[in-house]
Structures are given as structure tokens and as C-alpha cells.
Amino acid sequence: PDVWTPVQSSNVQAISYYGQGRAGLLRVRFLNHSEYEYSGVPYEVWAGFLGAPSFGRYVWTHLRGRYAYARVK
């Protein structure tokens, strides 16, 4: 289920996480309405994302290149 958490960001509109055991699917909706899904993301990374001072920077430093992802919209 997609339950989106809106965020205040100059690049990211909302984020969503669906846990599956120790890891889950993390989705990011950008202001341009594109959406990306990152798979195998541990809950701890999601928790860090929620408290990040910059959501866009968090995507680049903690998600891209570390987890498989695909554009879904």
C-alpha cells in the first residue's frame, strides 16, 4: 500500500516505505512528479531518511548506487 509522507524539500515532494521483513521498498516522489522505487532498503535507512536535513541530498548519498532502483512513474 502506498502511504505517502509529504516532506518540505526543494526537490522531493513525498516519500513512502513498505517493509518486508528486515528490508523493504522505499519510494520517492519528486516535485516533477516522477517516482522512483528503491528495493532492499533496511528500515534504519528509511528512519534516517525521515530525519534527514536534506531529502534530495539523502537520495544521492544514501540510496543511489547502493540499492537497486527503477523509475515507476
Steps between C-alpha positions, in 0.01 A plus 500: 500500500620847414483726803692812409670726752514857365830677561628857481767496231611691193523171308294226670120515540431185702651171615354157572627175653355150500693259721553136415683342793838664553483697175235662288405721209567869531329732251589860428267742319680805365349842437502429124258210581749227411511209745784261573488176695804370690496134605670321786520812716538427874259669738791686660569676169132601478515635857810700406319635194212625716741703711726621221568875483497476117284235331652553156852466636399185691381338176839566338719404796307210656282345228638547147772250423431300818160347424336375182253756372262561214292790380138398553329821384 
